[in-house]
XYZ file of C-alpha atoms in Angstrom:
720
model
C 72.200 -16.804 11.397
C 71.349 -20.320 12.526
C 71.178 -23.176 10.019
C 68.956 -26.244 9.922
C 72.066 -28.391 10.519
C 72.663 -26.585 13.820
C 69.003 -27.061 14.825
C 69.163 -30.807 14.100
C 72.536 -31.106 15.866
C 71.080 -29.407 18.964
C 68.000 -31.660 18.828
C 70.139 -34.832 18.666
C 71.750 -33.944 22.014
C 68.468 -35.056 23.629
C 66.204 -36.418 20.827
C 66.018 -39.480 18.576
C 67.870 -39.854 15.302
C 64.693 -41.182 13.645
C 62.932 -37.800 14.155
C 65.726 -35.727 12.618
C 64.499 -36.452 9.079
C 61.000 -35.206 10.043
C 62.494 -31.879 11.152
C 64.534 -31.567 7.943
C 61.428 -32.297 5.834
C 59.525 -29.500 7.613
C 62.429 -27.132 6.907
C 62.495 -28.006 3.185
C 58.732 -27.502 2.910
C 58.908 -24.118 4.672
C 61.915 -23.044 2.604
C 59.999 -23.756 -0.628
C 56.853 -21.986 0.645
C 58.794 -18.842 1.675
C 60.964 -18.815 -1.477
C 61.505 -15.236 -2.663
C 60.295 -13.658 0.593
C 62.708 -11.427 2.500
C 62.763 -9.987 5.999
C 63.294 -6.252 6.567
C 66.952 -7.015 7.271
C 67.298 -8.280 3.690
C 67.835 -11.881 4.815
C 65.759 -14.745 3.321
C 62.542 -15.162 5.338
C 63.352 -18.784 6.195
C 66.055 -17.523 8.607
C 63.291 -16.485 11.024
C 61.543 -19.905 11.374
C 64.963 -21.573 11.691
C 65.950 -19.166 14.501
C 62.621 -19.845 16.295
C 63.201 -23.597 15.990
C 66.736 -23.170 17.406
C 65.403 -21.332 20.487
C 62.982 -24.223 21.104
C 65.700 -26.817 20.512
C 67.780 -25.094 23.202
C 64.757 -25.563 25.486
C 64.860 -29.275 24.492
C 61.387 -29.477 22.982
C 60.226 -32.406 20.861
C 60.443 -32.895 17.085
C 56.742 -32.059 16.558
C 57.234 -28.644 18.181
C 60.353 -27.925 16.108
C 58.539 -28.891 12.882
C 55.614 -26.609 13.817
C 58.076 -23.801 14.572
C 59.625 -24.154 11.117
C 56.148 -24.054 9.553
C 54.532 -21.482 11.878
C 54.314 -18.689 9.250
C 53.497 -20.650 6.088
C 49.697 -20.462 6.481
C 49.791 -16.779 7.428
C 52.302 -15.538 4.863
C 52.074 -17.958 1.909
C 49.400 -19.770 -0.130
C 49.757 -22.980 1.903
C 46.490 -24.093 3.585
C 45.794 -25.861 6.889
C 44.632 -28.925 4.933
C 47.991 -29.191 3.173
C 49.828 -29.058 6.524
C 47.596 -31.892 7.812
C 48.330 -34.024 4.726
C 52.073 -33.435 4.816
C 52.830 -33.404 8.564
C 49.755 -34.626 10.436
C 46.987 -33.090 12.534
C 49.204 -32.438 15.579
C 51.636 -30.169 13.722
C 48.722 -28.477 11.900
C 46.994 -27.720 15.215
C 50.152 -26.092 16.585
C 50.615 -24.005 13.418
C 46.959 -22.932 13.477
C 47.228 -21.909 17.147
C 50.143 -19.565 16.392
C 48.674 -18.154 13.151
C 47.205 -14.652 13.535
C 43.700 -13.725 12.435
C 44.879 -11.462 9.603
C 42.095 -12.379 7.218
C 39.299 -11.128 9.483
C 38.488 -7.401 9.553
C 38.480 -5.760 13.003
C 37.357 -2.322 14.171
C 40.608 -1.608 16.019
C 44.147 -2.922 16.413
C 43.435 -3.568 20.093
C 40.429 -5.699 19.196
C 42.559 -7.657 16.733
C 45.251 -8.176 19.368
C 42.603 -9.401 21.833
C 41.149 -11.847 19.330
C 44.636 -13.129 18.455
C 45.322 -13.754 22.140
C 41.921 -15.373 22.607
C 42.659 -17.755 19.759
C 46.072 -18.524 21.201
C 44.580 -19.317 24.637
C 41.977 -21.590 23.060
C 44.776 -23.491 21.295
C 46.766 -23.592 24.554
C 43.861 -25.400 26.222
C 44.693 -28.352 23.984
C 48.464 -27.862 23.797
C 50.664 -25.441 25.758
C 53.370 -25.769 23.068
C 51.429 -23.147 21.085
C 52.538 -20.528 23.598
C 56.106 -21.856 23.671
C 56.344 -21.386 19.884
C 54.764 -17.920 20.178
C 57.259 -16.859 22.863
C 60.198 -18.109 20.780
C 58.763 -16.252 17.760
C 58.474 -13.029 19.797
C 61.984 -13.472 21.233
C 63.587 -13.658 17.776
C 61.465 -10.733 16.537
C 62.744 -8.672 19.487
C 66.341 -9.659 18.668
C 65.865 -8.291 15.122
C 63.639 -5.321 16.016
C 66.300 -2.815 14.943
C 65.279 -3.332 11.308
C 61.697 -2.156 11.949
C 60.526 1.495 11.694
C 60.535 3.482 14.948
C 56.733 3.391 15.418
C 56.661 -0.399 14.958
C 59.544 -0.783 17.413
C 57.624 1.143 20.080
C 54.396 -0.797 19.501
C 56.087 -4.221 19.532
C 58.235 -3.416 22.574
C 55.220 -2.163 24.542
C 53.151 -5.244 23.653
C 56.095 -7.458 24.649
C 56.423 -5.769 28.027
C 52.671 -5.825 28.721
C 51.790 -9.314 27.461
C 54.590 -11.657 26.419
C 57.189 -11.059 29.159
C 54.534 -11.591 31.883
C 53.376 -14.746 30.045
C 56.964 -16.050 30.110
C 56.984 -15.246 33.837
C 53.737 -17.185 34.302
C 55.391 -20.182 32.647
C 58.503 -19.804 34.806
C 60.696 -19.228 31.716
C 62.946 -16.623 33.340
C 65.722 -16.790 30.740
C 63.172 -15.809 28.068
C 61.427 -13.281 30.308
C 64.612 -11.377 31.189
C 65.742 -11.078 27.579
C 62.282 -9.886 26.459
C 62.165 -7.246 29.225
C 65.684 -5.919 28.681
C 65.240 -5.721 24.894
C 61.841 -4.016 25.224
C 63.323 -1.400 27.576
C 66.089 -0.703 25.042
C 63.478 0.503 22.537
C 60.970 2.089 24.942
C 63.491 4.067 26.993
C 66.919 3.859 25.285
C 68.346 6.753 27.312
C 67.775 4.990 30.654
C 68.728 1.588 29.237
C 72.159 2.685 28.014
C 72.700 4.816 31.112
C 72.253 1.740 33.341
C 74.484 -0.350 31.048
C 77.199 2.332 31.268
C 76.932 2.648 35.060
C 77.066 -1.141 35.516
C 80.174 -1.358 33.327
C 81.946 1.369 35.331
C 81.916 -0.605 38.590
C 81.938 -4.135 37.123
C 85.490 -5.007 38.209
C 84.876 -3.807 41.747
C 81.617 -5.781 42.052
C 83.063 -8.921 40.462
C 85.968 -8.826 42.917
C 83.518 -8.587 45.836
C 81.263 -11.388 44.540
C 84.259 -13.660 43.854
C 85.415 -13.100 47.438
C 81.961 -14.044 48.776
C 81.679 -17.116 46.526
C 85.075 -18.398 47.648
C 84.127 -17.992 51.322
C 80.854 -19.919 50.798
C 82.557 -22.671 48.798
C 85.284 -23.184 51.424
C 82.758 -23.314 54.295
C 80.531 -25.851 52.496
C 83.575 -27.972 51.619
C 84.446 -28.152 55.333
C 80.947 -29.535 56.006
C 81.193 -31.928 53.014
C 78.264 -30.357 51.116
C 78.757 -30.378 47.341
C 77.848 -26.975 45.916
C 78.252 -24.925 42.781
C 78.417 -21.213 43.563
C 77.861 -18.609 40.835
C 77.301 -14.862 40.688
C 74.252 -13.504 38.888
C 74.074 -9.910 37.679
C 70.726 -8.188 38.184
C 68.953 -7.631 34.873
C 68.757 -4.128 33.424
C 64.956 -3.949 33.454
C 64.739 -5.048 37.108
C 67.229 -2.296 38.042
C 65.175 0.214 36.050
C 61.943 -0.908 37.787
C 63.553 -0.525 41.203
C 64.796 2.982 40.330
C 61.297 4.011 39.141
C 59.112 2.369 41.797
C 61.372 3.098 44.783
C 62.585 6.491 43.489
C 66.230 5.468 43.890
C 69.337 6.534 42.057
C 71.636 3.872 40.618
C 74.252 4.327 43.353
C 71.556 3.648 46.006
C 70.900 0.118 44.689
C 73.168 -2.393 46.410
C 71.815 -5.753 45.219
C 73.090 -5.454 41.656
C 74.525 -8.940 42.024
C 73.100 -12.041 43.696
C 74.942 -15.215 44.617
C 73.322 -18.469 43.499
C 74.156 -21.770 45.214
C 73.145 -25.037 43.522
C 73.160 -28.288 45.527
C 72.152 -31.926 45.000
C 69.183 -32.298 47.378
C 66.487 -30.368 49.249
C 68.158 -31.376 52.538
C 71.360 -29.669 51.358
C 69.363 -26.503 50.508
C 68.392 -26.027 54.141
C 71.857 -27.131 55.303
C 73.520 -24.437 53.183
C 70.951 -21.891 54.436
C 72.103 -22.613 57.999
C 75.728 -22.174 56.916
C 74.981 -18.788 55.304
C 73.100 -17.509 58.369
C 76.016 -18.453 60.654
C 78.504 -16.683 58.379
C 76.548 -13.427 58.023
C 73.605 -11.831 59.804
C 70.287 -12.285 57.929
C 68.177 -9.171 57.316
C 64.709 -9.360 58.969
C 61.772 -9.973 56.630
C 63.989 -10.838 53.656
C 63.809 -14.658 53.843
C 61.441 -16.476 51.458
C 60.925 -20.232 51.261
C 59.703 -21.011 47.745
C 60.592 -24.691 48.235
C 57.885 -25.289 50.835
C 55.524 -22.896 49.012
C 56.404 -22.839 45.270
C 55.280 -19.961 43.070
C 52.355 -20.504 40.676
C 54.855 -21.002 37.823
C 56.591 -23.947 39.589
C 59.562 -21.797 40.695
C 61.309 -23.214 43.782
C 64.253 -21.762 45.661
C 65.329 -20.368 49.023
C 65.900 -16.598 49.020
C 67.688 -14.795 51.812
C 69.386 -11.408 52.121
C 72.293 -11.052 54.537
C 74.635 -8.260 55.581
C 77.728 -9.269 53.616
C 81.417 -9.090 54.607
C 81.613 -5.411 53.514
C 78.487 -4.389 55.404
C 76.289 -4.228 52.296
C 73.092 -6.236 51.639
C 73.817 -9.453 49.710
C 71.061 -11.542 48.120
C 71.594 -15.315 48.068
C 69.506 -17.966 46.274
C 69.778 -21.682 47.118
C 68.254 -24.431 44.948
C 68.756 -27.955 43.608
C 69.756 -28.746 40.015
C 66.168 -29.720 39.140
C 64.889 -26.448 40.607
C 67.526 -24.549 38.627
C 66.420 -26.224 35.395
C 62.815 -25.272 36.130
C 63.788 -21.695 37.064
C 65.601 -21.181 33.759
C 63.277 -22.988 31.363
C 60.025 -23.195 33.350
C 57.267 -25.152 31.689
C 59.581 -26.372 28.901
C 61.766 -28.208 31.423
C 58.766 -30.340 32.468
C 57.249 -31.037 29.043
C 57.728 -34.823 29.171
C 56.536 -36.948 26.223
C 55.673 -40.598 26.056
C 56.660 -42.657 23.014
C 54.481 -41.364 20.177
C 51.948 -39.947 22.648
C 52.825 -36.274 22.890
C 51.141 -35.845 26.282
C 52.488 -34.139 29.363
C 52.435 -36.024 32.671
C 49.296 -35.530 34.785
C 51.148 -33.875 37.673
C 52.569 -31.268 35.325
C 49.187 -30.513 33.724
C 47.930 -29.319 37.136
C 50.431 -26.463 36.896
C 48.455 -24.951 34.036
C 45.464 -23.968 36.185
C 45.824 -20.239 35.454
C 45.544 -20.769 31.690
C 42.398 -22.827 32.124
C 40.970 -20.009 34.247
C 41.716 -17.538 31.438
C 39.725 -19.725 29.049
C 36.779 -19.620 31.446
C 36.635 -15.889 32.198
C 37.603 -14.653 28.724
C 34.275 -15.973 27.409
C 32.487 -13.412 29.590
C 34.097 -10.413 27.903
C 32.419 -9.235 24.727
C 34.585 -6.120 24.519
C 38.204 -6.384 23.368
C 39.472 -3.543 25.560
C 37.981 -5.022 28.745
C 39.469 -8.433 27.922
C 42.921 -6.903 27.387
C 42.783 -4.881 30.623
C 41.725 -7.923 32.655
C 44.397 -10.098 31.064
C 47.123 -7.548 31.859
C 45.825 -7.192 35.423
C 46.000 -10.961 35.934
C 49.443 -11.216 34.335
C 50.969 -8.579 36.599
C 49.241 -9.558 39.849
C 51.434 -10.694 42.736
C 50.338 -13.595 44.889
C 49.505 -14.367 48.498
C 49.706 -17.910 49.828
C 47.031 -19.031 52.261
C 46.150 -22.352 53.898
C 43.014 -24.486 54.025
C 42.042 -25.895 57.457
C 43.740 -29.168 56.350
C 47.029 -27.361 55.642
C 46.894 -27.292 51.823
C 48.497 -24.216 50.222
C 46.351 -22.057 47.890
C 47.802 -19.208 45.806
C 45.612 -16.155 45.115
C 46.201 -12.698 43.584
C 47.424 -10.059 46.036
C 44.485 -8.180 47.559
C 42.169 -11.207 47.437
C 39.309 -11.601 49.915
C 37.707 -14.777 51.390
C 35.242 -14.874 48.458
C 38.183 -15.333 46.040
C 39.356 -18.259 48.174
C 35.854 -19.784 48.251
C 35.548 -19.763 44.441
C 39.086 -21.144 44.126
C 37.996 -24.181 46.179
C 34.744 -24.780 44.239
C 32.012 -22.815 42.476
C 29.312 -24.087 44.866
C 31.407 -23.098 47.896
C 31.617 -19.558 46.511
C 27.909 -19.331 45.639
C 26.884 -20.527 49.127
C 29.472 -18.484 51.047
C 27.971 -16.470 53.927
C 31.113 -15.702 55.933
C 34.679 -16.732 56.749
C 37.034 -17.444 59.625
C 40.654 -16.339 59.428
C 42.977 -18.014 61.948
C 39.899 -19.062 63.945
C 38.240 -15.616 64.075
C 35.227 -14.494 62.037
C 36.128 -11.671 59.627
C 34.110 -9.583 57.122
C 34.040 -10.789 53.531
C 36.096 -7.772 52.371
C 39.039 -8.762 54.619
C 42.295 -8.636 52.600
C 44.087 -11.985 52.829
C 47.711 -12.164 53.919
C 50.295 -14.847 53.281
C 50.083 -17.478 56.025
C 46.383 -16.978 56.846
C 44.387 -20.149 57.580
C 40.915 -19.789 56.037
C 37.673 -21.592 56.764
C 34.713 -20.667 54.548
C 31.260 -20.612 56.177
C 28.476 -21.793 53.846
C 24.720 -22.283 54.033
C 22.270 -24.271 51.877
C 19.785 -21.433 52.423
C 22.123 -18.782 51.009
C 20.533 -16.421 48.461
C 23.671 -16.669 46.326
C 26.313 -14.073 45.416
C 25.781 -10.347 45.882
C 26.454 -7.890 43.070
C 28.645 -5.987 45.513
C 31.047 -8.960 45.494
C 32.155 -7.971 41.994
C 33.595 -4.750 43.480
C 35.770 -6.488 46.100
C 36.996 -9.753 44.558
C 40.392 -9.688 42.845
C 40.661 -12.943 40.892
C 39.248 -13.187 37.395
C 38.007 -16.673 38.272
C 35.774 -15.344 41.071
C 34.433 -12.503 38.913
C 33.657 -14.954 36.115
C 31.799 -17.359 38.429
C 29.745 -14.550 40.028
C 28.770 -13.193 36.608
C 27.839 -16.704 35.444
C 25.529 -17.103 38.458
C 23.671 -13.872 37.726
C 23.608 -14.699 34.038
C 21.983 -18.076 34.670
C 19.794 -17.472 37.735
C 18.297 -14.041 37.057
C 18.058 -13.628 33.320
C 14.758 -11.693 33.215
C 15.845 -9.466 36.086
C 19.169 -8.847 34.315
C 17.427 -7.822 31.090
C 15.225 -5.296 32.904
C 18.073 -4.042 35.063
C 20.443 -3.737 32.082
C 17.922 -1.747 30.030
C 17.368 0.628 32.962
C 21.127 1.077 33.395
C 21.579 1.976 29.714
C 18.682 4.459 29.824
C 20.052 6.013 33.004
C 23.521 6.388 31.410
C 21.963 8.072 28.351
C 20.073 10.521 30.583
C 23.208 11.148 32.644
C 24.891 12.337 29.443
C 21.863 14.616 28.806
C 20.739 12.663 25.738
C 17.364 11.281 24.674
C 16.892 7.456 25.111
C 14.089 7.407 22.512
C 16.436 8.708 19.820
C 19.387 6.459 20.650
C 17.680 3.176 21.586
C 16.077 2.445 18.225
C 16.359 -1.042 16.608
C 18.618 0.354 13.864
C 20.983 2.047 16.337
C 21.042 -0.974 18.671
C 21.852 -3.370 15.812
C 25.270 -1.727 15.495
C 25.958 -2.346 19.200
C 24.857 -5.982 18.909
C 27.292 -6.503 16.049
C 30.131 -4.742 17.901
C 29.798 -6.923 21.020
C 28.771 -10.178 19.269
C 25.200 -10.476 20.575
C 22.384 -12.089 18.567
C 19.472 -10.275 20.292
C 18.842 -7.101 22.284
C 17.770 -8.987 25.425
C 21.145 -10.820 25.477
C 22.981 -7.509 25.430
C 20.802 -5.946 28.153
C 21.218 -9.112 30.264
C 25.017 -8.790 29.915
C 24.807 -5.193 31.174
C 22.587 -6.384 34.043
C 24.980 -9.059 35.326
C 28.123 -6.935 34.795
C 29.604 -8.573 31.687
C 29.268 -5.315 29.756
C 29.060 -1.752 31.055
C 26.243 0.665 30.216
C 28.857 3.297 29.315
C 30.288 1.015 26.607
C 26.832 0.564 25.048
C 26.048 4.297 25.119
C 29.472 5.206 23.693
C 28.803 2.903 20.749
C 25.301 4.365 20.260
C 26.699 7.888 20.191
C 29.414 6.849 17.697
C 26.700 5.379 15.453
C 24.732 8.614 15.726
C 27.761 10.628 14.602
C 28.352 8.372 11.585
C 24.735 8.797 10.510
C 24.935 12.607 10.736
C 24.590 14.250 7.283
C 27.007 16.933 6.144
C 26.726 20.065 8.270
C 26.586 22.352 5.250
C 23.329 20.790 3.967
C 21.441 20.697 7.264
C 19.943 23.497 9.302
C 21.823 23.029 12.594
C 18.970 24.449 14.666
C 16.432 22.078 13.126
C 18.876 19.180 13.600
C 19.115 19.644 17.365
C 15.620 20.885 18.368
C 14.111 18.670 21.055
C 10.436 18.161 21.869
C 10.786 19.403 25.444
C 8.278 21.079 27.714
C 10.899 22.444 30.090
C 13.614 24.932 29.042
C 17.291 24.022 29.499
C 18.431 24.049 33.131
C 22.131 24.078 32.264
C 22.707 27.759 33.050
C 23.474 28.484 29.368
C 21.095 29.474 26.579
C 21.401 29.750 22.822
C 20.676 33.335 21.819
C 17.197 33.624 20.310
C 16.299 29.911 20.699
C 14.802 27.924 23.595
C 14.403 24.202 24.312
C 17.804 23.090 23.016
C 19.766 20.328 24.685
C 22.906 21.888 26.226
C 25.994 19.996 27.407
C 29.381 21.220 28.644
C 32.479 19.950 26.833
C 34.633 17.842 29.153
C 37.830 18.956 27.452
C 37.644 22.455 28.971
C 34.738 22.404 31.506
C 33.539 26.047 31.078
C 32.171 27.891 34.124
C 30.157 31.140 34.463
C 32.441 34.063 33.615
C 34.362 32.209 30.890
C 34.006 33.339 27.276
C 32.068 30.526 25.589
C 30.962 29.315 22.161
C 28.518 26.564 21.136
C 28.805 23.838 18.479
C 25.971 21.697 17.167
C 26.625 17.939 17.495
C 24.643 14.947 16.301
C 22.658 13.252 19.065
C 24.234 15.332 21.872
C 22.723 18.780 21.417
C 24.834 21.928 21.610
C 28.297 21.378 23.039
C 29.595 24.434 24.963
C 33.365 25.123 24.938
C 35.595 27.884 26.261
C 36.659 30.089 23.372
C 40.352 29.353 24.132
C 39.796 25.571 24.125
C 42.000 23.823 21.480
C 39.001 21.779 20.304
C 36.950 24.944 19.824
C 39.779 26.510 17.815
C 39.876 23.427 15.573
C 36.142 23.774 14.828
C 35.983 27.547 14.338
C 36.056 27.293 10.524
C 32.946 25.083 10.475
C 30.525 28.050 10.487
C 27.465 25.872 9.845
C 27.758 24.399 13.341
C 28.715 27.466 15.397
C 26.008 28.782 17.770
C 26.090 31.969 19.865
C 25.569 31.061 23.508
C 25.509 33.038 26.755
C 25.358 32.441 30.462
C 21.752 32.476 31.697
C 22.488 33.235 35.351
C 21.433 30.148 37.305
C 22.707 30.688 40.887
C 21.797 27.166 42.089
C 23.933 25.329 39.527
C 27.495 24.091 40.036
C 30.168 23.301 37.463
C 33.006 20.784 37.479
C 36.605 22.016 37.181
C 39.885 20.140 37.382
C 42.937 21.796 38.968
C 46.547 20.623 38.905
C 48.581 21.691 41.926
C 52.371 21.364 41.892
C 54.612 21.748 44.903
C 57.472 20.352 46.938
C 56.705 16.837 48.199
C 56.406 16.733 51.983
C 54.370 15.040 54.689
C 50.776 16.305 54.992
C 50.723 18.350 51.770
C 47.532 16.751 50.382
C 45.783 17.187 53.744
C 46.577 20.911 53.698
C 45.244 21.184 50.131
C 42.003 19.411 51.110
C 41.561 21.587 54.210
C 42.152 24.779 52.206
C 39.422 23.832 49.721
C 37.084 22.826 52.561
C 37.499 26.290 54.091
C 35.966 27.774 50.927
C 32.928 25.436 51.341
C 33.621 23.809 47.977
C 32.648 20.252 47.058
C 35.556 17.963 46.083
C 34.549 15.147 43.689
C 37.949 13.529 43.033
C 41.547 13.796 44.197
C 44.744 11.972 43.245
C 48.453 12.573 43.635
C 51.840 11.414 42.438
C 55.490 12.300 43.020
C 57.931 12.587 40.104
C 61.645 11.793 40.057
C 62.475 15.410 40.981
C 60.570 15.012 44.284
C 57.782 17.300 43.075
C 54.239 16.484 44.170
C 51.482 16.751 41.539
C 47.940 16.833 42.994
C 44.968 16.514 40.637
C 41.823 17.990 42.214
C 38.321 17.958 40.738
C 35.898 20.419 42.373
C 32.423 21.882 41.777
C 32.214 25.689 41.647
C 29.513 28.332 41.097
C 31.331 30.754 38.800
C 34.706 32.168 37.797
C 34.987 34.405 40.873
C 34.458 31.369 43.092
C 37.260 29.557 41.204
C 39.649 32.524 41.560
C 39.120 32.613 45.337
C 39.969 28.890 45.609
C 43.109 29.257 43.488
C 44.307 32.213 45.577
C 43.720 30.240 48.777
C 45.700 27.250 47.457
C 48.615 29.434 46.370
C 49.033 30.613 49.969
C 49.908 27.084 51.127
C 53.597 26.647 51.960
C 55.715 24.889 49.277
C 53.003 25.172 46.567
C 54.656 26.250 43.288
C 51.695 26.511 40.925
C 47.929 26.026 40.638
C 46.498 25.752 37.146
C 43.173 24.901 35.598
C 43.372 21.800 33.383
C 42.197 21.923 29.783
C 42.619 18.577 28.042
């Protein structure tokens, strides 16, 4: 447990004595506000804000940030108001506290939506002051350190959120010391078996590895001393989560990973960095393709260092990092190391503020997402994306997400350059707009004043959220009427694709629920959003169907046949009929995908007709007691129809296995609609195959053909 005296003592190692009283006053106010509140550990609640403030003091943040850290939970968890914080500590502290405070008092439809709105609020506050995120990361770090007191379900949820959102955010800010601790702690709760296994294996060979690293460090130190280069050489153990990731992604066992330790060399100048690099490469042979110069081309989070991997004195790969003291400070503390304040101003220097470009981009594109789930998915995608570094014709370096195309580069330069882009030259040669950029490419964007503007197809190939946001904004602004018409058609088409009736679903009452869900004031705004790609037609239809289900009266009081009769001139063409009744809407349940020959049963649903299941489907079993909704159905014998079935094929992983599977299905003249594959840790290949068949006999012939393939262990039909 940290005390306020320790926090103030840490602050005085870099701060002013006159601000110490301000920090103590914030502590006393928070202590009074949280009086009587306990954490799950049984400790007084005030121990948490003090611990958060201590983490920030170790990062050498200013007195305002430490005061806000001490007060960060008073508005959320006590009766203290924002106005009181302003009166007692000023608007700056109040703004920081408000940025960290969650939106607990607003009701949300889902926990994911609440999480998205909390993050949105945090990003909005970060636009004014990045210290909001620094406080939030310190708050999450202490919560992870004390996660053992939470129930198991809460541990899993918090650890997963930390790994998906907060550790990548720390990485974006270059705060590696925070990032590594968040990742390792999250792994301990998400996969304790693997975590403790790696810890045990590392401990077993620690003495041997330390002896080897000490030998290498001594050799480097002696060589640099001969050349009169001042260096500090240290060994750095690879973090548990990074070892785990390498084992999972590269399918390696622990004893196959050699770079468990890296050697870090810290020097006084950039010139010495390259001098030491030359020394290392004369001592040991560098491995091809393993040298990276992050000094000449820094990472987006300001990280700078030279990385090289050599064949060490014992013939094993050895990773070496070379950096200056300033670079080391930035690598450990990231954005916090550069948060420089003027006297009483509280503003970061202008050069540093340019480093926050990604966060400003988030603020731009997050406005385009009305749906919480889509916002979260896009945020995670951007957080985890690797980068490529490309050059403008003048030699300036531009960082873009891996997989970017020239259009991403054009929008990175300027919105007008992107909107007027008609082509691109890479290294002097004209390339298509879907060309995947590589590090080192020199790009020249070709533009025209007579360009018609972006194409909707660009949304499918660009990788950066910034480019997607700018393209959507163009369609939103330039073609509003066209977007409204197009969006309405897309929604109607999606409804028909699901074999539903647009007239029943697209009523003003039903649509009002969708407008509320996605924060639109009018129907035309929502249809326009669908038209320009800000919202998908499937999301709208899903919400309409959910509304229809909520409005459905109790099954026992309604005649199920009357409920689902449709005013149709044509009988059902599904290949299934309800015994004794015509003109009913029929749909096949996706959980079991019945095909002719299967034993089937029908269930009446609201707004979606009669849903047909296999009799052995778990969902059908769950509904069998609801007799008011059960319908007798039978196959109607429609030879021209086809039915979708998913197969899972398991076998020994080897070269060409998927090709043989595809060829075997092709021999049976069967249409394949989707295929995917993966290999597990036991070297077993799992192929998921979605096909269209005529009946059960057709399916049996395909399964028998697949089973004859060498190394195939099993072929089974998937029922979700």
